[in-house]
Amino acid sequence: MNKPKILILGAGYGGLTTTVKLQKKLGVNDAHITLVNKHDYHYEATWLHENAAGTLHHDRSRVKIKDLLNSSKVNFVQDTVVAIKPDEKKVELENDVLDYDYLVVALGFEAATFGIPGLIENAFTIGSINQARLIKQHIEYNFAMYNNEPEPKQERLNIVVGGGGFTGIEFLGEIANRIPQLCEEYDIDRSKVRIINVEGAPSILPGFDPQLIEYAMNSLESRGVEFKLGALLKECKPDGIVIEKDGELEEIPTVTTIWAAGVRANSLVEKSGLEHNRGKVEVKPDLRAPSHEDVFVVGDCALIWNKDNDRPYPPTAQIAMQEASVCAHNLAALVKGGELDNFEFNNMGTVASLGHGDAIGVILGDKKLFGWSASVMKKIIDNRSLFKIGGIGLVLKKGKFNIF
Ligand SMILES: Cc1cc2nc3c(=O)[nH]c(=O)nc-3n(C[C@H](O)[C@H](O)[C@H](O)COP(=O)(O)OP(=O)(O)OC[C@H]3O[C@@H](n4cnc5c(N)ncnc54)[C@H](O)[C@@H]3O)c2cc1C
């Protein structure tokens, strides 16, 4: 009997969770399962802001993919996907071409730069271990350079974060905690360092409870973060940015702009010929692409409508992992026979970190959390994510237990 070929693209929250769940559901003789990922490691994307700020070493956020897979059931291929050809049932990699009977697209997100001049060339984004490590080293280098020039340059000490959403705010919390250590290490007066958040909306963390937003702003401001709300980033240059607020232009000297104001689905999806809605595949309830029955799409590449507020669900790790469970179930059902499930989001709550020991969040529907209790909850969420892909062993190896 021919074993069906299941090809999974991307070993992030969506793709890796699908794979580890599928390898438990299928026997060695049921299917050929292949997982393709650019790196030989999975990273916890929701921890990258800590790696970028230098408050957590990047090795804590990543885990070797092969350590999580049953090699008798899953073939891992380290390669980069360059094209998805659903009409030919083929995927082109940099070094190979693979065919499939069932495909799972889980290639995650990339930064959306909205055509802002200079952003691609001059800003940093927090989207991978490589990018996070670069940001950390860039900030350290500029602090080190500051006292090594005849005329100290203020742009080396100004850190701008574009976007007051989840990623931007979580990075601000970490960098605000790291700056005093950097100042001590590089003999820099703390008052010379500026951390500036530029957000186009009138408030940070749109959609969050106003009381939690106020708490977050007070916490970050008390650690030296300046907010420029209702301000649009107009241009990003190698040594500064231009923003517009209330019709006035302002230039801020900086060599460090972190762009955290928007993500889009991996652009390979848009180029693939799969039917899409602004780059994402608006999947059917069983998570298959409407135009291709043999293609599942999960995580940030998928779009699912939230009927309660008539808006798409935001791209989150929580949704990606829940989708992965349904995707694994449905693949097993297609291979072995059985009913396909429909995806339904089970909102477990949302917690945003504000740096070690501080956070805000809402759990159990409407229970608000602030400060230490929220930060403990955040660590529980982070550890739970490890548990889902690697069990208790991975939690003990990489988990976060520093709750004080
Ligand atoms: C700093 C930060 C903080 C966040 N905080 C939270 C949070 O607190 N809670 C929450 O729910 N969400 C959070 N998110 C969002 C969350 O990380 C994403 O929604 C989630 O990672 C999406 O999962 P995914 O599986 O779709 O993609 P990813 O986790 O991005 O995985 C995609 C995988 O595909 C690989 N890949 C990409 N392109 C290719 C290619 N061409 N070839 C081969 N492999 C490729 C990547 O290397 C990666 O391994 C945060 C994101 C960031 C950046």
PDB file of N, CA, C and O and ligand atoms in Angstrom, residues 10-15 36-39 41 43 45-49 79-81 106-109 126-127 166-167 170 266 268 298-301 315-318 320 351 378, ligand 1:
ATOM      1  N   GLY A  10       7.649  24.589   8.125  1.00  0.00           N
ATOM      2  CA  GLY A  10       7.812  25.507   9.249  1.00  0.00           C
ATOM      3  C   GLY A  10       7.722  24.780  10.575  1.00  0.00           C
ATOM      4  O   GLY A  10       6.777  24.018  10.816  1.00  0.00           O
ATOM      5  N   ALA A  11       8.734  24.999  11.428  1.00  0.00           N
ATOM      6  CA  ALA A  11       8.747  24.339  12.750  1.00  0.00           C
ATOM      7  C   ALA A  11       8.585  25.372  13.856  1.00  0.00           C
ATOM      8  O   ALA A  11       9.304  25.377  14.854  1.00  0.00           O
ATOM      9  N   GLY A  12       7.621  26.285  13.651  1.00  0.00           N
ATOM     10  CA  GLY A  12       7.264  27.218  14.721  1.00  0.00           C
ATOM     11  C   GLY A  12       6.141  26.601  15.543  1.00  0.00           C
ATOM     12  O   GLY A  12       5.987  25.378  15.596  1.00  0.00           O
ATOM     13  N   TYR A  13       5.346  27.457  16.172  1.00  0.00           N
ATOM     14  CA  TYR A  13       4.270  26.952  17.037  1.00  0.00           C
ATOM     15  C   TYR A  13       3.292  26.079  16.250  1.00  0.00           C
ATOM     16  O   TYR A  13       2.886  25.017  16.720  1.00  0.00           O
ATOM     17  N   GLY A  14       2.920  26.541  15.050  1.00  0.00           N
ATOM     18  CA  GLY A  14       1.921  25.810  14.276  1.00  0.00           C
ATOM     19  C   GLY A  14       2.472  24.509  13.709  1.00  0.00           C
ATOM     20  O   GLY A  14       1.903  23.436  13.909  1.00  0.00           O
ATOM     21  N   GLY A  15       3.601  24.597  12.998  1.00  0.00           N
ATOM     22  CA  GLY A  15       4.137  23.426  12.294  1.00  0.00           C
ATOM     23  C   GLY A  15       4.709  22.380  13.229  1.00  0.00           C
ATOM     24  O   GLY A  15       4.465  21.173  13.060  1.00  0.00           O
ATOM     25  N   VAL A  36       9.903  20.453   7.227  1.00  0.00           N
ATOM     26  CA  VAL A  36      10.967  21.284   6.656  1.00  0.00           C
ATOM     27  C   VAL A  36      11.071  22.575   7.464  1.00  0.00           C
ATOM     28  O   VAL A  36      10.050  23.210   7.751  1.00  0.00           O
ATOM     29  N   ASN A  37      12.262  22.942   7.842  1.00  0.00           N
ATOM     30  CA  ASN A  37      12.461  24.228   8.524  1.00  0.00           C
ATOM     31  C   ASN A  37      13.824  24.797   8.140  1.00  0.00           C
ATOM     32  O   ASN A  37      14.780  24.068   7.913  1.00  0.00           O
ATOM     33  N   LYS A  38      13.854  26.131   8.115  1.00  0.00           N
ATOM     34  CA  LYS A  38      15.064  26.856   7.721  1.00  0.00           C
ATOM     35  C   LYS A  38      16.245  26.540   8.625  1.00  0.00           C
ATOM     36  O   LYS A  38      17.371  26.426   8.179  1.00  0.00           O
ATOM     37  N   HIS A  39      15.985  26.421   9.906  1.00  0.00           N
ATOM     38  CA  HIS A  39      17.062  26.155  10.875  1.00  0.00           C
ATOM     39  C   HIS A  39      16.891  24.757  11.449  1.00  0.00           C
ATOM     40  O   HIS A  39      15.804  24.184  11.368  1.00  0.00           O
ATOM     41  N   TYR A  41      16.767  24.252  14.491  1.00  0.00           N
ATOM     42  CA  TYR A  41      16.160  24.469  15.800  1.00  0.00           C
ATOM     43  C   TYR A  41      14.784  25.144  15.662  1.00  0.00           C
ATOM     44  O   TYR A  41      14.513  25.842  14.687  1.00  0.00           O
ATOM     45  N   TYR A  43      12.408  27.926  17.609  1.00  0.00           N
ATOM     46  CA  TYR A  43      12.539  28.967  18.636  1.00  0.00           C
ATOM     47  C   TYR A  43      11.163  29.379  19.130  1.00  0.00           C
ATOM     48  O   TYR A  43      10.178  29.334  18.395  1.00  0.00           O
ATOM     49  N   ALA A  45       9.097  32.027  19.516  1.00  0.00           N
ATOM     50  CA  ALA A  45       9.035  33.396  18.979  1.00  0.00           C
ATOM     51  C   ALA A  45       8.542  34.387  20.034  1.00  0.00           C
ATOM     52  O   ALA A  45       8.933  35.556  20.035  1.00  0.00           O
ATOM     53  N   THR A  46       7.712  33.901  20.972  1.00  0.00           N
ATOM     54  CA  THR A  46       7.150  34.820  21.974  1.00  0.00           C
ATOM     55  C   THR A  46       8.182  35.213  23.037  1.00  0.00           C
ATOM     56  O   THR A  46       7.885  36.014  23.910  1.00  0.00           O
ATOM     57  N   TRP A  47       9.391  34.676  22.945  1.00  0.00           N
ATOM     58  CA  TRP A  47      10.442  35.053  23.890  1.00  0.00           C
ATOM     59  C   TRP A  47      11.502  35.940  23.225  1.00  0.00           C
ATOM     60  O   TRP A  47      12.482  36.338  23.876  1.00  0.00           O
ATOM     61  N   LEU A  48      11.365  36.183  21.931  1.00  0.00           N
ATOM     62  CA  LEU A  48      12.453  36.832  21.189  1.00  0.00           C
ATOM     63  C   LEU A  48      12.770  38.247  21.687  1.00  0.00           C
ATOM     64  O   LEU A  48      13.906  38.719  21.569  1.00  0.00           O
ATOM     65  N   HIS A  49      11.763  38.935  22.238  1.00  0.00           N
ATOM     66  CA  HIS A  49      12.023  40.295  22.744  1.00  0.00           C
ATOM     67  C   HIS A  49      13.035  40.254  23.886  1.00  0.00           C
ATOM     68  O   HIS A  49      13.807  41.189  24.074  1.00  0.00           O
ATOM     69  N   ASP A  79      16.101  23.052   5.442  1.00  0.00           N
ATOM     70  CA  ASP A  79      16.222  23.722   4.147  1.00  0.00           C
ATOM     71  C   ASP A  79      15.259  24.908   4.151  1.00  0.00           C
ATOM     72  O   ASP A  79      14.406  25.024   5.036  1.00  0.00           O
ATOM     73  N   THR A  80      15.402  25.754   3.134  1.00  0.00           N
ATOM     74  CA  THR A  80      14.534  26.928   3.054  1.00  0.00           C
ATOM     75  C   THR A  80      13.528  26.747   1.926  1.00  0.00           C
ATOM     76  O   THR A  80      13.908  26.420   0.799  1.00  0.00           O
ATOM     77  N   VAL A  81      12.275  26.948   2.242  1.00  0.00           N
ATOM     78  CA  VAL A  81      11.229  26.879   1.215  1.00  0.00           C
ATOM     79  C   VAL A  81      11.359  28.113   0.327  1.00  0.00           C
ATOM     80  O   VAL A  81      11.437  29.232   0.829  1.00  0.00           O
ATOM     81  N   ALA A 106       2.910  26.382   7.469  1.00  0.00           N
ATOM     82  CA  ALA A 106       3.016  26.990   8.810  1.00  0.00           C
ATOM     83  C   ALA A 106       4.289  27.827   8.857  1.00  0.00           C
ATOM     84  O   ALA A 106       5.119  27.683   9.746  1.00  0.00           O
ATOM     85  N   LEU A 107       4.429  28.702   7.870  1.00  0.00           N
ATOM     86  CA  LEU A 107       5.692  29.440   7.710  1.00  0.00           C
ATOM     87  C   LEU A 107       5.725  30.763   8.462  1.00  0.00           C
ATOM     88  O   LEU A 107       6.663  31.553   8.287  1.00  0.00           O
ATOM     89  N   GLY A 108       4.694  31.035   9.248  1.00  0.00           N
ATOM     90  CA  GLY A 108       4.771  32.152  10.186  1.00  0.00           C
ATOM     91  C   GLY A 108       4.677  33.529   9.560  1.00  0.00           C
ATOM     92  O   GLY A 108       4.076  33.734   8.516  1.00  0.00           O
ATOM     93  N   PHE A 109       5.323  34.469  10.234  1.00  0.00           N
ATOM     94  CA  PHE A 109       5.128  35.891   9.921  1.00  0.00           C
ATOM     95  C   PHE A 109       6.405  36.544   9.406  1.00  0.00           C
ATOM     96  O   PHE A 109       7.495  36.014   9.570  1.00  0.00           O
ATOM     97  N   ILE A 126      12.080  42.098  15.175  1.00  0.00           N
ATOM     98  CA  ILE A 126      12.277  40.996  16.131  1.00  0.00           C
ATOM     99  C   ILE A 126      11.509  39.790  15.593  1.00  0.00           C
ATOM    100  O   ILE A 126      10.382  39.534  16.010  1.00  0.00           O
ATOM    101  N   GLY A 127      12.114  39.061  14.656  1.00  0.00           N
ATOM    102  CA  GLY A 127      11.356  37.985  14.037  1.00  0.00           C
ATOM    103  C   GLY A 127      12.052  36.638  14.010  1.00  0.00           C
ATOM    104  O   GLY A 127      11.487  35.668  13.519  1.00  0.00           O
ATOM    105  N   PHE A 166       1.722  44.427  21.166  1.00  0.00           N
ATOM    106  CA  PHE A 166       2.279  43.412  22.060  1.00  0.00           C
ATOM    107  C   PHE A 166       3.810  43.338  22.013  1.00  0.00           C
ATOM    108  O   PHE A 166       4.487  43.461  23.032  1.00  0.00           O
ATOM    109  N   THR A 167       4.340  43.153  20.800  1.00  0.00           N
ATOM    110  CA  THR A 167       5.791  42.949  20.662  1.00  0.00           C
ATOM    111  C   THR A 167       6.558  44.182  21.117  1.00  0.00           C
ATOM    112  O   THR A 167       7.546  44.088  21.851  1.00  0.00           O
ATOM    113  N   GLU A 170       6.372  44.572  24.958  1.00  0.00           N
ATOM    114  CA  GLU A 170       7.164  43.556  25.673  1.00  0.00           C
ATOM    115  C   GLU A 170       8.664  43.839  25.531  1.00  0.00           C
ATOM    116  O   GLU A 170       9.425  43.676  26.482  1.00  0.00           O
ATOM    117  N   ASN A 266       3.927  35.145   5.979  1.00  0.00           N
ATOM    118  CA  ASN A 266       5.073  34.873   5.119  1.00  0.00           C
ATOM    119  C   ASN A 266       4.663  35.101   3.649  1.00  0.00           C
ATOM    120  O   ASN A 266       3.647  34.574   3.189  1.00  0.00           O
ATOM    121  N   LEU A 268       5.580  33.968   0.953  1.00  0.00           N
ATOM    122  CA  LEU A 268       5.493  32.801   0.064  1.00  0.00           C
ATOM    123  C   LEU A 268       4.042  32.377  -0.138  1.00  0.00           C
ATOM    124  O   LEU A 268       3.690  31.799  -1.165  1.00  0.00           O
ATOM    125  N   VAL A 298      -1.932  26.839   8.934  1.00  0.00           N
ATOM    126  CA  VAL A 298      -2.091  27.136  10.367  1.00  0.00           C
ATOM    127  C   VAL A 298      -1.180  28.292  10.779  1.00  0.00           C
ATOM    128  O   VAL A 298      -0.240  28.647  10.071  1.00  0.00           O
ATOM    129  N   GLY A 299      -1.481  28.855  11.944  1.00  0.00           N
ATOM    130  CA  GLY A 299      -0.643  29.918  12.504  1.00  0.00           C
ATOM    131  C   GLY A 299      -0.841  31.237  11.784  1.00  0.00           C
ATOM    132  O   GLY A 299      -1.925  31.532  11.270  1.00  0.00           O
ATOM    133  N   ASP A 300       0.233  32.021  11.726  1.00  0.00           N
ATOM    134  CA  ASP A 300       0.118  33.389  11.208  1.00  0.00           C
ATOM    135  C   ASP A 300      -0.172  33.453   9.706  1.00  0.00           C
ATOM    136  O   ASP A 300      -0.477  34.524   9.184  1.00  0.00           O
ATOM    137  N   CYS A 301      -0.050  32.333   8.996  1.00  0.00           N
ATOM    138  CA  CYS A 301      -0.376  32.316   7.562  1.00  0.00           C
ATOM    139  C   CYS A 301      -1.878  32.109   7.330  1.00  0.00           C
ATOM    140  O   CYS A 301      -2.355  32.248   6.207  1.00  0.00           O
ATOM    141  N   PRO A 315      -2.936  37.352  15.067  1.00  0.00           N
ATOM    142  CA  PRO A 315      -1.973  36.246  14.954  1.00  0.00           C
ATOM    143  C   PRO A 315      -1.278  36.021  16.291  1.00  0.00           C
ATOM    144  O   PRO A 315      -0.553  36.889  16.773  1.00  0.00           O
ATOM    145  N   THR A 316      -1.507  34.892  16.910  1.00  0.00           N
ATOM    146  CA  THR A 316      -0.860  34.605  18.200  1.00  0.00           C
ATOM    147  C   THR A 316      -0.387  33.155  18.239  1.00  0.00           C
ATOM    148  O   THR A 316      -0.882  32.295  17.509  1.00  0.00           O
ATOM    149  N   ALA A 317       0.554  32.913  19.150  1.00  0.00           N
ATOM    150  CA  ALA A 317       1.055  31.556  19.364  1.00  0.00           C
ATOM    151  C   ALA A 317      -0.071  30.678  19.905  1.00  0.00           C
ATOM    152  O   ALA A 317      -0.180  29.492  19.571  1.00  0.00           O
ATOM    153  N   GLN A 318      -0.899  31.279  20.754  1.00  0.00           N
ATOM    154  CA  GLN A 318      -2.011  30.532  21.351  1.00  0.00           C
ATOM    155  C   GLN A 318      -2.914  29.934  20.264  1.00  0.00           C
ATOM    156  O   GLN A 318      -3.246  28.749  20.285  1.00  0.00           O
ATOM    157  N   ALA A 320      -2.128  29.571  17.055  1.00  0.00           N
ATOM    158  CA  ALA A 320      -1.348  28.661  16.194  1.00  0.00           C
ATOM    159  C   ALA A 320      -1.318  27.259  16.796  1.00  0.00           C
ATOM    160  O   ALA A 320      -1.496  26.261  16.094  1.00  0.00           O
ATOM    161  N   VAL A 351      -1.627  37.663  28.229  1.00  0.00           N
ATOM    162  CA  VAL A 351      -0.760  38.323  29.208  1.00  0.00           C
ATOM    163  C   VAL A 351       0.421  38.944  28.463  1.00  0.00           C
ATOM    164  O   VAL A 351       1.072  38.280  27.671  1.00  0.00           O
ATOM    165  N   LYS A 378       2.503  34.746  33.157  1.00  0.00           N
ATOM    166  CA  LYS A 378       3.220  34.766  31.870  1.00  0.00           C
ATOM    167  C   LYS A 378       4.232  33.618  31.810  1.00  0.00           C
ATOM    168  O   LYS A 378       4.378  32.944  30.787  1.00  0.00           O
TER     169      LYS A 378
HETATM  170  C1  LIG B   1       8.553  39.313  20.345  1.00  0.00           C
HETATM  171  C2  LIG B   1       7.232  38.616  20.138  1.00  0.00           C
HETATM  172  C3  LIG B   1       6.395  38.408  21.209  1.00  0.00           C
HETATM  173  C4  LIG B   1       5.199  37.717  21.036  1.00  0.00           C
HETATM  174  N1  LIG B   1       4.411  37.495  22.124  1.00  0.00           N
HETATM  175  C5  LIG B   1       3.321  36.733  21.993  1.00  0.00           C
HETATM  176  C6  LIG B   1       2.570  36.355  23.139  1.00  0.00           C
HETATM  177  O1  LIG B   1       2.891  36.743  24.258  1.00  0.00           O
HETATM  178  N2  LIG B   1       1.487  35.549  22.972  1.00  0.00           N
HETATM  179  C7  LIG B   1       1.127  35.062  21.737  1.00  0.00           C
HETATM  180  O2  LIG B   1       0.168  34.275  21.648  1.00  0.00           O
HETATM  181  N3  LIG B   1       1.794  35.424  20.616  1.00  0.00           N
HETATM  182  C8  LIG B   1       2.886  36.240  20.707  1.00  0.00           C
HETATM  183  N4  LIG B   1       3.614  36.570  19.590  1.00  0.00           N
HETATM  184  C9  LIG B   1       3.132  36.127  18.264  1.00  0.00           C
HETATM  185  C10 LIG B   1       3.546  34.681  17.991  1.00  0.00           C
HETATM  186  O3  LIG B   1       4.928  34.522  18.194  1.00  0.00           O
HETATM  187  C11 LIG B   1       3.167  34.264  16.580  1.00  0.00           C
HETATM  188  O4  LIG B   1       1.802  34.482  16.393  1.00  0.00           O
HETATM  189  C12 LIG B   1       3.522  32.799  16.371  1.00  0.00           C
HETATM  190  O5  LIG B   1       4.920  32.630  16.392  1.00  0.00           O
HETATM  191  C13 LIG B   1       2.962  32.265  15.050  1.00  0.00           C
HETATM  192  O6  LIG B   1       3.269  30.900  14.953  1.00  0.00           O
HETATM  193  P1  LIG B   1       3.540  30.246  13.528  1.00  0.00           P
HETATM  194  O7  LIG B   1       3.734  28.790  13.749  1.00  0.00           O
HETATM  195  O8  LIG B   1       2.533  30.689  12.550  1.00  0.00           O
HETATM  196  O9  LIG B   1       4.924  30.892  13.039  1.00  0.00           O
HETATM  197  P2  LIG B   1       6.373  30.915  13.694  1.00  0.00           P
HETATM  198  O10 LIG B   1       6.333  30.596  15.138  1.00  0.00           O
HETATM  199  O11 LIG B   1       6.956  32.208  13.253  1.00  0.00           O
HETATM  200  O12 LIG B   1       7.127  29.724  12.935  1.00  0.00           O
HETATM  201  C14 LIG B   1       7.425  29.790  11.559  1.00  0.00           C
HETATM  202  C15 LIG B   1       8.586  28.840  11.311  1.00  0.00           C
HETATM  203  O13 LIG B   1       8.811  28.772   9.901  1.00  0.00           O
HETATM  204  C16 LIG B   1      10.201  28.920   9.629  1.00  0.00           C
HETATM  205  N5  LIG B   1      10.321  29.490   8.299  1.00  0.00           N
HETATM  206  C17 LIG B   1       9.942  30.728   7.907  1.00  0.00           C
HETATM  207  N6  LIG B   1      10.185  30.882   6.591  1.00  0.00           N
HETATM  208  C18 LIG B   1      10.723  29.719   6.168  1.00  0.00           C
HETATM  209  C19 LIG B   1      11.174  29.267   4.893  1.00  0.00           C
HETATM  210  N7  LIG B   1      11.102  30.038   3.808  1.00  0.00           N
HETATM  211  N8  LIG B   1      11.675  28.015   4.798  1.00  0.00           N
HETATM  212  C20 LIG B   1      11.741  27.198   5.895  1.00  0.00           C
HETATM  213  N9  LIG B   1      11.323  27.595   7.117  1.00  0.00           N
HETATM  214  C21 LIG B   1      10.821  28.834   7.254  1.00  0.00           C
HETATM  215  C22 LIG B   1      10.704  29.836  10.735  1.00  0.00           C
HETATM  216  O14 LIG B   1      12.102  29.714  10.901  1.00  0.00           O
HETATM  217  C23 LIG B   1       9.903  29.313  11.936  1.00  0.00           C
HETATM  218  O15 LIG B   1      10.572  28.224  12.524  1.00  0.00           O
HETATM  219  C24 LIG B   1       4.810  37.272  19.731  1.00  0.00           C
HETATM  220  C25 LIG B   1       5.660  37.502  18.640  1.00  0.00           C
HETATM  221  C26 LIG B   1       6.863  38.167  18.832  1.00  0.00           C
HETATM  222  C27 LIG B   1       7.779  38.390  17.655  1.00  0.00           C
END
